[in-house]
Amino acid sequence: MRIVVLSDVHGNLAALEAVLSAVGSVDAIWHLGDAVGYGPQPQAVVDRLRGAGAIWVRGNHDDAGGGSKSIELFNPDGYLAMQWTRAHIDEPTRKYLAELPELTKPEGMSVTLAHGSPSNPIWEYMNSAAVASRNVPYFDTQFCLVGHTHVAMAFRATRGVMQMVPVTSRTRLRFGDKRAILNPGSVGQPRDGDARASYMVIDTDSGYVSWHRAEYDIEATQTAMAEAGLPHSLARRLSVGR
Ligand code: ZN
């Protein structure tokens, strides 16, 4: 099986389409949350992922888009963008986002999907080996896949302690029977200094997990954001991937 792992598309349809076209034919699409928020095409992104049969967990922006009070925890730009997002998704989509699971385990695989972390699925940032190690008891599968930080990353367990493994746009790793926490990076708003859309591919036949980047039309998304009246800072950061 060939599985593409996406996260944090954030209403950026051009980035999502670029990834889906670069990755070609896959057996499954897993999405680690935050399809909406920040970007100009929340409805179209949700429709595209649902239409493609993506398996999905709820991120903090999906949660707020679904109507949760967690919108109060957003920073000022995120708050404005979320208010805009709420006004630009339909009722079935709102309901769908609100009802997404916090954690899910795709059938027949030793994998747990979460947005932030298995212990605090909606909000925790898995951004250090210490946080990763503390989360080991909270999942019972070999792998836990997380997003939320918008930074591609891997942690591999040695005697129950997680160690960070550096990841670039060309990294391919095999984990054998070692437990690991993996982050595909963000499709729609990368924050690791590379503006290209980030994603991960799992090949269950070869055992390899690989990280990739796809070029997309950043200006088209920025123009759509300006036309929608979304905060300039959110559009600007797409050019630098920060
Ligand atoms: Zn996000």
Short mmCIF file of N, CA and C in Angstrom, two decimals, residues 27-210:
data_model
loop_
_atom_site.label_atom_id
_atom_site.label_comp_id
_atom_site.label_asym_id
_atom_site.label_seq_id
_atom_site.Cartn_x
_atom_site.Cartn_y
_atom_site.Cartn_z
N ASP A 27 -3.22 4.54 -2.34
CA ASP A 27 -4.28 3.66 -1.84
C ASP A 27 -5.09 4.31 -0.74
N ALA A 28 -4.50 5.33 -0.09
CA ALA A 28 -5.24 6.02 0.97
C ALA A 28 -4.67 7.41 1.18
N ILE A 29 -5.54 8.31 1.64
CA ILE A 29 -5.13 9.66 2.03
C ILE A 29 -5.46 9.81 3.51
N TRP A 30 -4.44 10.09 4.31
CA TRP A 30 -4.66 10.37 5.72
C TRP A 30 -4.40 11.86 5.94
N HIS A 31 -5.31 12.49 6.68
CA HIS A 31 -5.18 13.92 6.91
C HIS A 31 -5.19 14.18 8.41
N LEU A 32 -4.15 14.87 8.90
CA LEU A 32 -3.96 15.01 10.35
C LEU A 32 -4.58 16.29 10.91
N GLY A 33 -5.52 16.85 10.18
CA GLY A 33 -6.29 17.96 10.74
C GLY A 33 -5.89 19.34 10.26
N ASP A 34 -6.77 20.31 10.54
CA ASP A 34 -6.64 21.70 10.11
C ASP A 34 -6.74 21.84 8.58
N ALA A 35 -7.86 21.38 8.06
CA ALA A 35 -8.15 21.62 6.64
C ALA A 35 -8.52 23.08 6.42
N VAL A 36 -9.05 23.71 7.46
CA VAL A 36 -9.55 25.09 7.32
C VAL A 36 -8.78 26.03 8.24
N GLY A 37 -9.07 27.33 8.11
CA GLY A 37 -8.39 28.35 8.90
C GLY A 37 -7.25 28.93 8.09
N TYR A 38 -7.03 30.25 8.22
CA TYR A 38 -5.97 31.01 7.53
C TYR A 38 -6.23 31.22 6.03
N GLY A 39 -6.53 30.16 5.29
CA GLY A 39 -6.53 30.23 3.82
C GLY A 39 -7.88 30.57 3.21
N PRO A 40 -7.88 30.83 1.89
CA PRO A 40 -9.06 31.40 1.23
C PRO A 40 -10.08 30.39 0.68
N GLN A 41 -9.80 29.08 0.72
CA GLN A 41 -10.76 28.12 0.13
C GLN A 41 -11.14 26.99 1.10
N PRO A 42 -11.65 27.33 2.28
CA PRO A 42 -11.94 26.27 3.27
C PRO A 42 -12.97 25.25 2.77
N GLN A 43 -14.03 25.75 2.15
CA GLN A 43 -15.09 24.84 1.69
C GLN A 43 -14.55 23.90 0.61
N ALA A 44 -13.83 24.46 -0.35
CA ALA A 44 -13.31 23.66 -1.46
C ALA A 44 -12.31 22.62 -0.97
N VAL A 45 -11.51 22.97 0.03
CA VAL A 45 -10.52 22.02 0.55
C VAL A 45 -11.22 20.86 1.26
N VAL A 46 -12.23 21.18 2.08
CA VAL A 46 -12.97 20.11 2.77
C VAL A 46 -13.65 19.21 1.74
N ASP A 47 -14.28 19.82 0.75
CA ASP A 47 -14.97 19.03 -0.29
C ASP A 47 -13.99 18.12 -1.02
N ARG A 48 -12.81 18.65 -1.35
CA ARG A 48 -11.81 17.88 -2.10
C ARG A 48 -11.32 16.69 -1.29
N LEU A 49 -11.02 16.93 -0.01
CA LEU A 49 -10.53 15.84 0.85
C LEU A 49 -11.61 14.79 1.08
N ARG A 50 -12.83 15.26 1.34
CA ARG A 50 -13.92 14.31 1.56
C ARG A 50 -14.19 13.50 0.29
N GLY A 51 -14.18 14.20 -0.84
CA GLY A 51 -14.42 13.55 -2.13
C GLY A 51 -13.37 12.48 -2.43
N ALA A 52 -12.14 12.72 -1.95
CA ALA A 52 -11.05 11.77 -2.20
C ALA A 52 -11.02 10.66 -1.14
N GLY A 53 -11.97 10.70 -0.19
CA GLY A 53 -12.08 9.63 0.81
C GLY A 53 -11.02 9.69 1.90
N ALA A 54 -10.53 10.89 2.21
CA ALA A 54 -9.48 11.02 3.24
C ALA A 54 -9.97 10.58 4.61
N ILE A 55 -9.09 9.89 5.33
CA ILE A 55 -9.32 9.57 6.74
C ILE A 55 -8.72 10.75 7.53
N TRP A 56 -9.42 11.20 8.56
CA TRP A 56 -9.16 12.53 9.06
C TRP A 56 -9.33 12.60 10.56
N VAL A 57 -8.53 13.41 11.23
CA VAL A 57 -8.76 13.74 12.64
C VAL A 57 -8.94 15.25 12.78
N ARG A 58 -9.50 15.65 13.92
CA ARG A 58 -9.87 17.07 14.11
C ARG A 58 -8.71 17.89 14.65
N GLY A 59 -8.37 18.97 13.94
CA GLY A 59 -7.38 19.92 14.42
C GLY A 59 -8.04 21.08 15.15
N ASN A 60 -7.22 21.96 15.72
CA ASN A 60 -7.79 23.09 16.46
C ASN A 60 -8.57 24.03 15.55
N HIS A 61 -8.15 24.17 14.29
CA HIS A 61 -8.90 25.04 13.37
C HIS A 61 -10.18 24.35 12.88
N ASP A 62 -10.13 23.03 12.70
CA ASP A 62 -11.36 22.30 12.35
C ASP A 62 -12.36 22.44 13.50
N ASP A 63 -11.84 22.31 14.73
CA ASP A 63 -12.66 22.40 15.94
C ASP A 63 -13.36 23.77 16.00
N ALA A 64 -12.57 24.83 15.79
CA ALA A 64 -13.15 26.18 15.82
C ALA A 64 -14.10 26.39 14.64
N GLY A 65 -13.74 25.86 13.47
CA GLY A 65 -14.61 25.96 12.30
C GLY A 65 -15.94 25.24 12.53
N GLY A 66 -15.88 24.20 13.34
CA GLY A 66 -17.09 23.45 13.68
C GLY A 66 -17.96 24.15 14.70
N GLY A 67 -17.48 25.31 15.21
CA GLY A 67 -18.32 26.11 16.09
C GLY A 67 -17.86 26.12 17.53
N SER A 68 -16.74 25.44 17.84
CA SER A 68 -16.30 25.36 19.24
C SER A 68 -15.84 26.73 19.75
N LYS A 69 -15.94 26.90 21.07
CA LYS A 69 -15.49 28.14 21.72
C LYS A 69 -13.97 28.29 21.66
N SER A 70 -13.27 27.25 21.20
CA SER A 70 -11.81 27.32 21.17
C SER A 70 -11.31 28.44 20.26
N ILE A 71 -12.20 29.04 19.47
CA ILE A 71 -11.80 30.22 18.68
C ILE A 71 -11.23 31.31 19.58
N GLU A 72 -11.69 31.36 20.85
CA GLU A 72 -11.21 32.39 21.79
C GLU A 72 -9.72 32.24 22.09
N LEU A 73 -9.14 31.07 21.81
CA LEU A 73 -7.73 30.83 22.13
C LEU A 73 -6.81 31.25 20.98
N PHE A 74 -7.40 31.68 19.86
CA PHE A 74 -6.58 32.00 18.68
C PHE A 74 -5.92 33.37 18.84
N ASN A 75 -4.77 33.55 18.15
CA ASN A 75 -4.16 34.88 18.12
C ASN A 75 -5.01 35.78 17.22
N PRO A 76 -4.77 37.12 17.26
CA PRO A 76 -5.67 38.04 16.55
C PRO A 76 -5.88 37.72 15.06
N ASP A 77 -4.80 37.43 14.33
CA ASP A 77 -4.96 37.12 12.90
C ASP A 77 -5.70 35.81 12.69
N GLY A 78 -5.36 34.82 13.52
CA GLY A 78 -6.03 33.53 13.43
C GLY A 78 -7.52 33.66 13.75
N TYR A 79 -7.82 34.52 14.69
CA TYR A 79 -9.21 34.76 15.10
C TYR A 79 -10.02 35.38 13.95
N LEU A 80 -9.43 36.42 13.34
CA LEU A 80 -10.11 37.06 12.20
C LEU A 80 -10.33 36.07 11.06
N ALA A 81 -9.28 35.30 10.77
CA ALA A 81 -9.38 34.32 9.68
C ALA A 81 -10.42 33.26 10.00
N MET A 82 -10.53 32.88 11.26
CA MET A 82 -11.51 31.86 11.63
C MET A 82 -12.93 32.40 11.54
N GLN A 83 -13.12 33.67 11.91
CA GLN A 83 -14.45 34.26 11.74
C GLN A 83 -14.84 34.27 10.27
N TRP A 84 -13.88 34.61 9.43
CA TRP A 84 -14.13 34.60 7.98
C TRP A 84 -14.44 33.18 7.52
N THR A 85 -13.65 32.23 8.01
CA THR A 85 -13.85 30.82 7.63
C THR A 85 -15.25 30.35 7.99
N ARG A 86 -15.68 30.67 9.20
CA ARG A 86 -17.01 30.25 9.64
C ARG A 86 -18.11 30.79 8.73
N ALA A 87 -17.87 31.98 8.18
CA ALA A 87 -18.88 32.58 7.30
C ALA A 87 -18.81 32.01 5.88
N HIS A 88 -17.76 31.23 5.59
CA HIS A 88 -17.58 30.72 4.22
C HIS A 88 -17.58 29.20 4.12
N ILE A 89 -18.14 28.54 5.12
CA ILE A 89 -18.39 27.09 4.99
C ILE A 89 -19.88 26.85 5.23
N ASP A 90 -20.40 25.80 4.58
CA ASP A 90 -21.84 25.55 4.73
C ASP A 90 -22.13 24.71 5.99
N GLU A 91 -23.39 24.58 6.30
CA GLU A 91 -23.79 23.92 7.54
C GLU A 91 -23.35 22.43 7.60
N PRO A 92 -23.53 21.66 6.52
CA PRO A 92 -23.05 20.27 6.58
C PRO A 92 -21.54 20.18 6.86
N THR A 93 -20.77 21.13 6.32
CA THR A 93 -19.32 21.13 6.55
C THR A 93 -19.02 21.48 8.01
N ARG A 94 -19.73 22.47 8.54
CA ARG A 94 -19.55 22.83 9.95
C ARG A 94 -19.77 21.61 10.83
N LYS A 95 -20.86 20.89 10.54
CA LYS A 95 -21.21 19.72 11.33
C LYS A 95 -20.14 18.62 11.18
N TYR A 96 -19.70 18.44 9.95
CA TYR A 96 -18.67 17.43 9.67
C TYR A 96 -17.40 17.72 10.49
N LEU A 97 -16.97 18.98 10.49
CA LEU A 97 -15.76 19.36 11.22
C LEU A 97 -15.94 19.13 12.72
N ALA A 98 -17.11 19.51 13.22
CA ALA A 98 -17.38 19.38 14.66
C ALA A 98 -17.37 17.92 15.10
N GLU A 99 -17.72 17.02 14.20
CA GLU A 99 -17.86 15.61 14.57
C GLU A 99 -16.63 14.76 14.24
N LEU A 100 -15.59 15.36 13.70
CA LEU A 100 -14.37 14.59 13.41
C LEU A 100 -13.80 14.01 14.71
N PRO A 101 -13.22 12.80 14.65
CA PRO A 101 -12.63 12.23 15.87
C PRO A 101 -11.34 12.94 16.25
N GLU A 102 -10.98 12.88 17.54
CA GLU A 102 -9.71 13.47 17.98
C GLU A 102 -8.53 12.55 17.66
N LEU A 103 -8.79 11.26 17.71
CA LEU A 103 -7.76 10.26 17.38
C LEU A 103 -8.41 9.21 16.51
N THR A 104 -7.64 8.60 15.61
CA THR A 104 -8.19 7.47 14.87
C THR A 104 -7.07 6.51 14.50
N LYS A 105 -7.45 5.23 14.37
CA LYS A 105 -6.47 4.21 13.97
C LYS A 105 -6.98 3.57 12.69
N PRO A 106 -6.36 3.87 11.54
CA PRO A 106 -6.80 3.26 10.28
C PRO A 106 -6.76 1.73 10.39
N GLU A 107 -7.78 1.12 9.83
CA GLU A 107 -7.95 -0.34 9.95
C GLU A 107 -6.75 -1.13 9.42
N GLY A 108 -6.36 -2.14 10.15
CA GLY A 108 -5.33 -3.05 9.68
C GLY A 108 -3.91 -2.52 9.76
N MET A 109 -3.71 -1.35 10.40
CA MET A 109 -2.38 -0.74 10.47
C MET A 109 -2.05 -0.43 11.93
N SER A 110 -0.76 -0.49 12.28
CA SER A 110 -0.38 -0.15 13.64
C SER A 110 -0.02 1.33 13.71
N VAL A 111 -1.03 2.18 13.46
CA VAL A 111 -0.82 3.62 13.35
C VAL A 111 -1.94 4.37 14.05
N THR A 112 -1.57 5.39 14.82
CA THR A 112 -2.55 6.30 15.42
C THR A 112 -2.39 7.67 14.76
N LEU A 113 -3.50 8.27 14.37
CA LEU A 113 -3.47 9.62 13.80
C LEU A 113 -3.95 10.62 14.85
N ALA A 114 -3.23 11.74 14.99
CA ALA A 114 -3.64 12.81 15.90
C ALA A 114 -3.23 14.14 15.27
N HIS A 115 -3.90 15.22 15.64
CA HIS A 115 -3.45 16.52 15.13
C HIS A 115 -2.22 16.99 15.91
N GLY A 116 -2.38 17.15 17.23
CA GLY A 116 -1.29 17.68 18.05
C GLY A 116 -0.44 16.59 18.67
N SER A 117 -1.05 15.78 19.52
CA SER A 117 -0.34 14.68 20.19
C SER A 117 -1.38 13.68 20.65
N PRO A 118 -0.97 12.45 20.98
CA PRO A 118 -1.96 11.48 21.47
C PRO A 118 -2.50 11.84 22.85
N SER A 119 -1.72 12.55 23.68
CA SER A 119 -2.20 12.87 25.03
C SER A 119 -3.08 14.11 25.04
N ASN A 120 -2.87 15.01 24.10
CA ASN A 120 -3.66 16.26 24.03
C ASN A 120 -3.89 16.54 22.54
N PRO A 121 -4.83 15.77 21.92
CA PRO A 121 -4.89 15.67 20.46
C PRO A 121 -5.12 16.98 19.71
N ILE A 122 -5.89 17.89 20.30
CA ILE A 122 -6.22 19.09 19.53
C ILE A 122 -5.13 20.15 19.65
N TRP A 123 -4.47 20.24 20.79
CA TRP A 123 -3.67 21.44 21.07
C TRP A 123 -2.18 21.26 21.25
N GLU A 124 -1.70 20.09 21.69
CA GLU A 124 -0.28 20.04 22.06
C GLU A 124 0.64 20.11 20.84
N TYR A 125 1.74 20.85 20.96
CA TYR A 125 2.74 20.94 19.90
C TYR A 125 3.84 19.91 20.18
N MET A 126 3.97 18.95 19.28
CA MET A 126 5.01 17.91 19.41
C MET A 126 6.27 18.46 18.77
N ASN A 127 7.00 19.30 19.54
CA ASN A 127 8.12 20.01 18.93
C ASN A 127 9.46 19.72 19.59
N SER A 128 9.53 18.72 20.46
CA SER A 128 10.82 18.36 21.07
C SER A 128 10.81 16.89 21.43
N ALA A 129 12.02 16.35 21.62
CA ALA A 129 12.14 14.94 22.01
C ALA A 129 11.51 14.71 23.38
N ALA A 130 11.56 15.73 24.25
CA ALA A 130 10.96 15.60 25.59
C ALA A 130 9.45 15.42 25.49
N VAL A 131 8.80 16.25 24.66
CA VAL A 131 7.34 16.13 24.48
C VAL A 131 7.02 14.78 23.84
N ALA A 132 7.82 14.38 22.87
CA ALA A 132 7.58 13.10 22.20
C ALA A 132 7.70 11.93 23.19
N SER A 133 8.74 11.95 24.02
CA SER A 133 8.94 10.87 24.99
C SER A 133 7.79 10.80 25.99
N ARG A 134 7.32 11.96 26.43
CA ARG A 134 6.21 11.99 27.40
C ARG A 134 4.93 11.41 26.80
N ASN A 135 4.83 11.44 25.46
CA ASN A 135 3.61 10.95 24.80
C ASN A 135 3.63 9.46 24.48
N VAL A 136 4.78 8.82 24.65
CA VAL A 136 4.88 7.39 24.30
C VAL A 136 3.80 6.53 24.96
N PRO A 137 3.51 6.73 26.26
CA PRO A 137 2.47 5.87 26.87
C PRO A 137 1.06 6.12 26.36
N TYR A 138 0.86 7.17 25.57
CA TYR A 138 -0.50 7.54 25.17
C TYR A 138 -0.94 6.96 23.83
N PHE A 139 -0.07 6.17 23.18
CA PHE A 139 -0.54 5.45 21.99
C PHE A 139 -0.02 4.02 22.03
N ASP A 140 -0.84 3.09 21.52
CA ASP A 140 -0.49 1.67 21.65
C ASP A 140 -0.15 1.04 20.31
N THR A 141 0.11 1.89 19.31
CA THR A 141 0.49 1.41 17.98
C THR A 141 1.99 1.65 17.77
N GLN A 142 2.54 1.09 16.69
CA GLN A 142 3.97 1.35 16.44
C GLN A 142 4.23 2.82 16.10
N PHE A 143 3.33 3.37 15.29
CA PHE A 143 3.51 4.75 14.84
C PHE A 143 2.41 5.67 15.35
N CYS A 144 2.80 6.90 15.62
CA CYS A 144 1.80 7.95 15.83
C CYS A 144 2.15 9.06 14.85
N LEU A 145 1.17 9.50 14.08
CA LEU A 145 1.39 10.56 13.10
C LEU A 145 0.71 11.83 13.61
N VAL A 146 1.46 12.93 13.62
CA VAL A 146 0.94 14.20 14.12
C VAL A 146 1.26 15.35 13.16
N GLY A 147 0.49 16.43 13.26
CA GLY A 147 0.74 17.65 12.49
C GLY A 147 0.89 18.81 13.45
N HIS A 148 0.17 19.90 13.18
CA HIS A 148 -0.01 21.04 14.08
C HIS A 148 1.18 21.99 14.18
N THR A 149 2.43 21.47 14.16
CA THR A 149 3.58 22.38 14.26
C THR A 149 3.92 23.00 12.91
N HIS A 150 3.43 22.41 11.81
CA HIS A 150 3.75 22.85 10.45
C HIS A 150 5.24 22.66 10.13
N VAL A 151 5.90 21.77 10.84
CA VAL A 151 7.32 21.48 10.62
C VAL A 151 7.48 19.97 10.46
N ALA A 152 8.04 19.54 9.31
CA ALA A 152 8.28 18.12 9.07
C ALA A 152 9.31 17.61 10.08
N MET A 153 9.06 16.46 10.68
CA MET A 153 9.89 16.00 11.78
C MET A 153 9.68 14.51 12.04
N ALA A 154 10.70 13.88 12.63
CA ALA A 154 10.54 12.47 13.03
C ALA A 154 11.18 12.25 14.39
N PHE A 155 10.56 11.38 15.18
CA PHE A 155 11.13 10.95 16.47
C PHE A 155 11.13 9.42 16.46
N ARG A 156 12.24 8.83 16.88
CA ARG A 156 12.36 7.37 16.89
C ARG A 156 12.69 6.93 18.31
N ALA A 157 12.04 5.86 18.76
CA ALA A 157 12.23 5.40 20.14
C ALA A 157 13.41 4.47 20.28
N THR A 158 14.23 4.72 21.29
CA THR A 158 15.25 3.78 21.71
C THR A 158 15.03 3.53 23.19
N ARG A 159 14.71 2.32 23.53
CA ARG A 159 14.37 1.94 24.91
C ARG A 159 13.35 2.91 25.53
N GLY A 160 12.30 3.19 24.78
CA GLY A 160 11.20 3.99 25.31
C GLY A 160 11.44 5.49 25.30
N VAL A 161 12.66 5.91 24.92
CA VAL A 161 12.96 7.35 24.88
C VAL A 161 12.99 7.79 23.42
N MET A 162 12.28 8.87 23.11
CA MET A 162 12.21 9.36 21.73
C MET A 162 13.39 10.27 21.41
N GLN A 163 14.01 10.02 20.26
CA GLN A 163 15.08 10.90 19.79
C GLN A 163 14.69 11.51 18.46
N MET A 164 15.03 12.79 18.30
CA MET A 164 14.66 13.47 17.07
C MET A 164 15.57 13.02 15.92
N VAL A 165 14.95 12.75 14.77
CA VAL A 165 15.71 12.39 13.57
C VAL A 165 15.49 13.54 12.57
N PRO A 166 16.57 14.18 12.09
CA PRO A 166 16.39 15.30 11.17
C PRO A 166 15.70 14.87 9.88
N VAL A 167 14.84 15.71 9.38
CA VAL A 167 14.07 15.41 8.16
C VAL A 167 14.25 16.54 7.16
N THR A 168 14.56 16.20 5.91
CA THR A 168 14.60 17.20 4.85
C THR A 168 13.59 16.79 3.78
N SER A 169 13.58 17.56 2.69
CA SER A 169 12.63 17.27 1.62
C SER A 169 12.97 15.99 0.86
N ARG A 170 14.11 15.36 1.21
CA ARG A 170 14.48 14.13 0.51
C ARG A 170 14.68 12.95 1.45
N THR A 171 14.25 13.09 2.68
CA THR A 171 14.49 12.04 3.67
C THR A 171 13.64 10.80 3.39
N ARG A 172 14.29 9.62 3.46
CA ARG A 172 13.59 8.34 3.43
C ARG A 172 14.07 7.56 4.62
N LEU A 173 13.16 7.04 5.42
CA LEU A 173 13.56 6.32 6.63
C LEU A 173 12.81 5.01 6.73
N ARG A 174 13.50 4.00 7.31
CA ARG A 174 12.83 2.75 7.66
C ARG A 174 12.95 2.58 9.17
N PHE A 175 11.89 2.12 9.81
CA PHE A 175 11.88 2.07 11.26
C PHE A 175 11.93 0.66 11.83
N GLY A 176 11.92 -0.36 10.95
CA GLY A 176 11.93 -1.73 11.47
C GLY A 176 10.78 -1.93 12.44
N ASP A 177 11.12 -2.41 13.64
CA ASP A 177 10.04 -2.59 14.63
C ASP A 177 10.07 -1.47 15.68
N LYS A 178 10.85 -0.42 15.42
CA LYS A 178 10.95 0.69 16.37
C LYS A 178 9.70 1.58 16.34
N ARG A 179 9.31 2.05 17.51
CA ARG A 179 8.16 2.96 17.55
C ARG A 179 8.61 4.36 17.14
N ALA A 180 7.70 5.11 16.55
CA ALA A 180 8.09 6.43 16.03
C ALA A 180 6.90 7.38 16.01
N ILE A 181 7.21 8.65 16.13
CA ILE A 181 6.22 9.72 15.97
C ILE A 181 6.68 10.55 14.77
N LEU A 182 5.80 10.70 13.78
CA LEU A 182 6.19 11.32 12.51
C LEU A 182 5.26 12.48 12.17
N ASN A 183 5.86 13.55 11.64
CA ASN A 183 5.09 14.73 11.24
C ASN A 183 5.37 15.03 9.77
N PRO A 184 4.32 15.08 8.93
CA PRO A 184 4.53 15.31 7.50
C PRO A 184 4.84 16.76 7.16
N GLY A 185 4.76 17.70 8.13
CA GLY A 185 4.83 19.12 7.81
C GLY A 185 3.48 19.59 7.29
N SER A 186 3.42 20.84 6.86
CA SER A 186 2.13 21.43 6.46
C SER A 186 2.02 21.58 4.94
N VAL A 187 0.87 21.19 4.43
CA VAL A 187 0.59 21.40 3.00
C VAL A 187 0.39 22.88 2.72
N GLY A 188 -0.45 23.53 3.51
CA GLY A 188 -0.95 24.86 3.12
C GLY A 188 -0.31 26.04 3.79
N GLN A 189 0.55 25.80 4.81
CA GLN A 189 1.23 26.93 5.45
C GLN A 189 2.50 26.44 6.17
N PRO A 190 3.51 25.99 5.38
CA PRO A 190 4.75 25.48 6.00
C PRO A 190 5.42 26.55 6.87
N ARG A 191 6.05 26.08 7.96
CA ARG A 191 6.75 27.03 8.84
C ARG A 191 8.18 26.58 9.12
N ASP A 192 8.76 25.80 8.20
CA ASP A 192 10.13 25.34 8.43
C ASP A 192 11.10 25.97 7.44
N GLY A 193 10.72 27.12 6.88
CA GLY A 193 11.64 27.86 6.03
C GLY A 193 11.63 27.43 4.57
N ASP A 194 10.84 26.45 4.23
CA ASP A 194 10.68 26.01 2.84
C ASP A 194 9.22 26.25 2.48
N ALA A 195 8.99 27.17 1.53
CA ALA A 195 7.61 27.60 1.24
C ALA A 195 6.80 26.56 0.48
N ARG A 196 7.46 25.53 -0.05
CA ARG A 196 6.73 24.52 -0.83
C ARG A 196 5.85 23.66 0.08
N ALA A 197 4.77 23.13 -0.48
CA ALA A 197 3.85 22.29 0.27
C ALA A 197 4.56 21.01 0.72
N SER A 198 4.38 20.65 1.98
CA SER A 198 5.08 19.50 2.56
C SER A 198 4.13 18.31 2.74
N TYR A 199 4.61 17.10 2.50
CA TYR A 199 3.80 15.90 2.72
C TYR A 199 4.69 14.68 2.89
N MET A 200 4.07 13.58 3.26
CA MET A 200 4.81 12.35 3.57
C MET A 200 4.14 11.18 2.86
N VAL A 201 4.94 10.21 2.46
CA VAL A 201 4.40 9.01 1.83
C VAL A 201 4.85 7.78 2.62
N ILE A 202 3.93 6.90 2.93
CA ILE A 202 4.25 5.63 3.58
C ILE A 202 4.06 4.52 2.55
N ASP A 203 5.13 3.74 2.34
CA ASP A 203 5.05 2.59 1.42
C ASP A 203 5.14 1.34 2.28
N THR A 204 4.02 0.66 2.47
CA THR A 204 4.02 -0.48 3.39
C THR A 204 4.73 -1.69 2.80
N ASP A 205 4.91 -1.75 1.49
CA ASP A 205 5.62 -2.88 0.88
C ASP A 205 7.12 -2.78 1.15
N SER A 206 7.71 -1.61 0.91
CA SER A 206 9.16 -1.45 1.12
C SER A 206 9.48 -1.10 2.57
N GLY A 207 8.49 -0.61 3.31
CA GLY A 207 8.72 -0.20 4.70
C GLY A 207 9.26 1.22 4.82
N TYR A 208 9.41 1.91 3.70
CA TYR A 208 9.96 3.27 3.75
C TYR A 208 8.89 4.34 4.00
N VAL A 209 9.29 5.31 4.82
CA VAL A 209 8.50 6.54 4.98
C VAL A 209 9.35 7.64 4.35
N SER A 210 8.76 8.45 3.48
CA SER A 210 9.54 9.50 2.81
C SER A 210 8.83 10.84 2.90
#
